[in-house]
mmCIF file of C-alpha atoms in Angstrom:
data_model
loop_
_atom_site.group_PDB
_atom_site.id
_atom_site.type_symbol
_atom_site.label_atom_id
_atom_site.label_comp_id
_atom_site.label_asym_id
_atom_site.label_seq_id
_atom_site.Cartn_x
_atom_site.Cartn_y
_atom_site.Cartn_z
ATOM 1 C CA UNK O 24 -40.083 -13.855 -36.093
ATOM 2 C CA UNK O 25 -39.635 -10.883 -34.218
ATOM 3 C CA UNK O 26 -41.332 -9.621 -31.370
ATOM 4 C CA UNK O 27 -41.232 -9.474 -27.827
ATOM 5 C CA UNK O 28 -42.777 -12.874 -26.137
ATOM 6 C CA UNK O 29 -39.696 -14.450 -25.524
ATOM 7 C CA UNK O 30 -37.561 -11.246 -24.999
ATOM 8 C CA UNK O 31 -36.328 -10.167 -21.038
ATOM 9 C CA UNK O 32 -34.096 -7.883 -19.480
ATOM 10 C CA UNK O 33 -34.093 -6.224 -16.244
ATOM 11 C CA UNK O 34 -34.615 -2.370 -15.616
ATOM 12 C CA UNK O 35 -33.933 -1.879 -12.435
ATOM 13 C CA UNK O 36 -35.639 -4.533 -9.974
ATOM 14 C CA UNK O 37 -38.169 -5.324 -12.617
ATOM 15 C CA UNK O 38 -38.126 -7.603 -15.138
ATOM 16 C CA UNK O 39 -39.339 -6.355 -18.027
ATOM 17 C CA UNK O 40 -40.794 -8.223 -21.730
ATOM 18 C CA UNK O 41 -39.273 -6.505 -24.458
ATOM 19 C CA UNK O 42 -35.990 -5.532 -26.652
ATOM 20 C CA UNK O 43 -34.428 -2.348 -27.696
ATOM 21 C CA UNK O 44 -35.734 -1.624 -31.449
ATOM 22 C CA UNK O 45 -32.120 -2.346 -32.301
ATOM 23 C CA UNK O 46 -33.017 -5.537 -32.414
ATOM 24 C CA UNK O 47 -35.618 -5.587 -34.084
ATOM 25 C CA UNK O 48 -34.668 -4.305 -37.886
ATOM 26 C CA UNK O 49 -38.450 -5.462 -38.954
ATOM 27 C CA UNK O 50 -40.038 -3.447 -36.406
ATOM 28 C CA UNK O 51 -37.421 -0.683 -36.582
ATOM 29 C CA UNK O 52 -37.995 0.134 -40.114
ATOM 30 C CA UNK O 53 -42.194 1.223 -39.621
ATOM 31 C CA UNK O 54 -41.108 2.891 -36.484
ATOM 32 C CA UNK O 55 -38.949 5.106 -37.891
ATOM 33 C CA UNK O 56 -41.397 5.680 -41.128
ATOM 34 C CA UNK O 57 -44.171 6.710 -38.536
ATOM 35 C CA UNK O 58 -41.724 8.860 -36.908
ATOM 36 C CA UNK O 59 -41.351 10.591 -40.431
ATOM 37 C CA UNK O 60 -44.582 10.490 -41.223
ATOM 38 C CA UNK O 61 -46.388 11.415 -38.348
ATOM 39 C CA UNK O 62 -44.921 11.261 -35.215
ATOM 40 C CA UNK O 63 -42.249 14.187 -35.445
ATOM 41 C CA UNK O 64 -44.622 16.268 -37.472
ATOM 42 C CA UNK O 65 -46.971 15.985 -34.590
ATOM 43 C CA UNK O 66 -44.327 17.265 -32.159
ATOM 44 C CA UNK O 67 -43.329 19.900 -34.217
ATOM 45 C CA UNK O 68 -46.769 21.175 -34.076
ATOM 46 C CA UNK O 69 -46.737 20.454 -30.568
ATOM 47 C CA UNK O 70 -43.910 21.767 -29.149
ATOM 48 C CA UNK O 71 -43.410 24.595 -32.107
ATOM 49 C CA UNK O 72 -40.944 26.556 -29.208
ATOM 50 C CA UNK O 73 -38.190 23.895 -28.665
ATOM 51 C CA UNK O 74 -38.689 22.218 -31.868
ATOM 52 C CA UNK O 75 -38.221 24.059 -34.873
ATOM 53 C CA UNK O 76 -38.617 21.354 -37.869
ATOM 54 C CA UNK O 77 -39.509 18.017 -37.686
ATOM 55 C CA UNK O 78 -36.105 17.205 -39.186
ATOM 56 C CA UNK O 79 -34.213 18.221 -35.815
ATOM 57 C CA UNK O 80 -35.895 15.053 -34.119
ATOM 58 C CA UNK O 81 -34.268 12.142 -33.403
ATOM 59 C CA UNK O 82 -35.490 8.793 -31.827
ATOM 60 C CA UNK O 83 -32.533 7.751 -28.555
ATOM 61 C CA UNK O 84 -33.181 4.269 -26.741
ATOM 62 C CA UNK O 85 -36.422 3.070 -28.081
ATOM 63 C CA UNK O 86 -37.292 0.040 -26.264
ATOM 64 C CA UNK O 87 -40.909 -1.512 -27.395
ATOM 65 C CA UNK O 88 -42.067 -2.985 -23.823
ATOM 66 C CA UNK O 89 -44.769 -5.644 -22.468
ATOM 67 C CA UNK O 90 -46.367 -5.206 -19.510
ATOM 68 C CA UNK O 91 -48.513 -7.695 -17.675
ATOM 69 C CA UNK O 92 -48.535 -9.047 -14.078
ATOM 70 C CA UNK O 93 -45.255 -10.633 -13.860
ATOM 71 C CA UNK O 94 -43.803 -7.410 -16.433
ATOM 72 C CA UNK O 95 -45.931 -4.509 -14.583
ATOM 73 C CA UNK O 96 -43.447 -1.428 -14.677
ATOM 74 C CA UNK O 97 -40.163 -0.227 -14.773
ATOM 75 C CA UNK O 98 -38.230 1.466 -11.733
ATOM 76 C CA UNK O 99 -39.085 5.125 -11.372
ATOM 77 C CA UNK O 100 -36.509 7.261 -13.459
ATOM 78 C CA UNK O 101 -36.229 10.106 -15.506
ATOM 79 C CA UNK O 102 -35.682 10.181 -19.260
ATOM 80 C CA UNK O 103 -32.320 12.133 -20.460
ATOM 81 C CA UNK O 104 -33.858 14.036 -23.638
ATOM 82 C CA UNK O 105 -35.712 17.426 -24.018
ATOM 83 C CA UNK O 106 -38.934 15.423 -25.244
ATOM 84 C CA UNK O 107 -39.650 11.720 -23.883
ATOM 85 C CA UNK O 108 -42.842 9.641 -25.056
ATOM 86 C CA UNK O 109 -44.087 7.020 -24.426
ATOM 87 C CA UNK O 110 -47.042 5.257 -26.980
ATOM 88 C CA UNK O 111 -49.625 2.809 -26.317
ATOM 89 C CA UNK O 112 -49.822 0.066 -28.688
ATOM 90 C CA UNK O 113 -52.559 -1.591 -26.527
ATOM 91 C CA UNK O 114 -56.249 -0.427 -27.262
ATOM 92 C CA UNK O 115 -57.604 1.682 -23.685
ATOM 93 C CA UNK O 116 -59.635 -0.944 -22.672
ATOM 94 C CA UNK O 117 -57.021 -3.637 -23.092
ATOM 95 C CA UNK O 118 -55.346 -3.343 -19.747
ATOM 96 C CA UNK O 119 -55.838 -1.287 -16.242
ATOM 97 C CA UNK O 120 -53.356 0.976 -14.957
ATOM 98 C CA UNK O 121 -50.446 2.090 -16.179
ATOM 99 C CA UNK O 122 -49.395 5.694 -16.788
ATOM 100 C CA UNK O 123 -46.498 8.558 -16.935
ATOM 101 C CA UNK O 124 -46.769 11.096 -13.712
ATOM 102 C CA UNK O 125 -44.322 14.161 -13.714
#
């Protein structure tokens, strides 16, 4: 079963739950239909000056992440691509905290 319980590697000096989607083919393949259903049409809306078409977006080191108190962030860094995102699978009221600051 996939998923990422078990799953651990370090970014930086935190340990974070998780796995890169690459290893997770399940998971992987609805990803990558939302992102062809929905998520790069959204950005393409969005962003309609860098991003001419949906069909010029690509997806680069998608890592699906859990956070809790001994998982609670990753170092401070910044992302190498034109557009970075970062989505909530977590309802709002789920968890406290968190956040992207620029």
């Amino acid at each position: 079963e996939e998923g990422v319980l078990n799953g651990e590697y370090k970014s930086g000096k935190y340990k974070l739950g998780g796995d890169w989607l690459t290893n997770l083919p399940q998971t992987r393949s609805l990803f990558n239909s939302h992102l062809s259903s929905s998520i790069f049409p959204s950005l393409a809306s969005l962003f309609p000056n860098i991003v001419s078409s949906p069909s010029v977006l690509r997806a680069h080191s998608v890592a699906l992440l859990r956070y809790n108190s001994t998982h609670p962030r990753t170092d401070t860094h910044v992302d190498n691509g034109i557009l970075a995102m970062t989505l909530a699978l977590s309802g709002k009221d789920d968890f406290k905290g968190g956040g992207t600051y620029f």
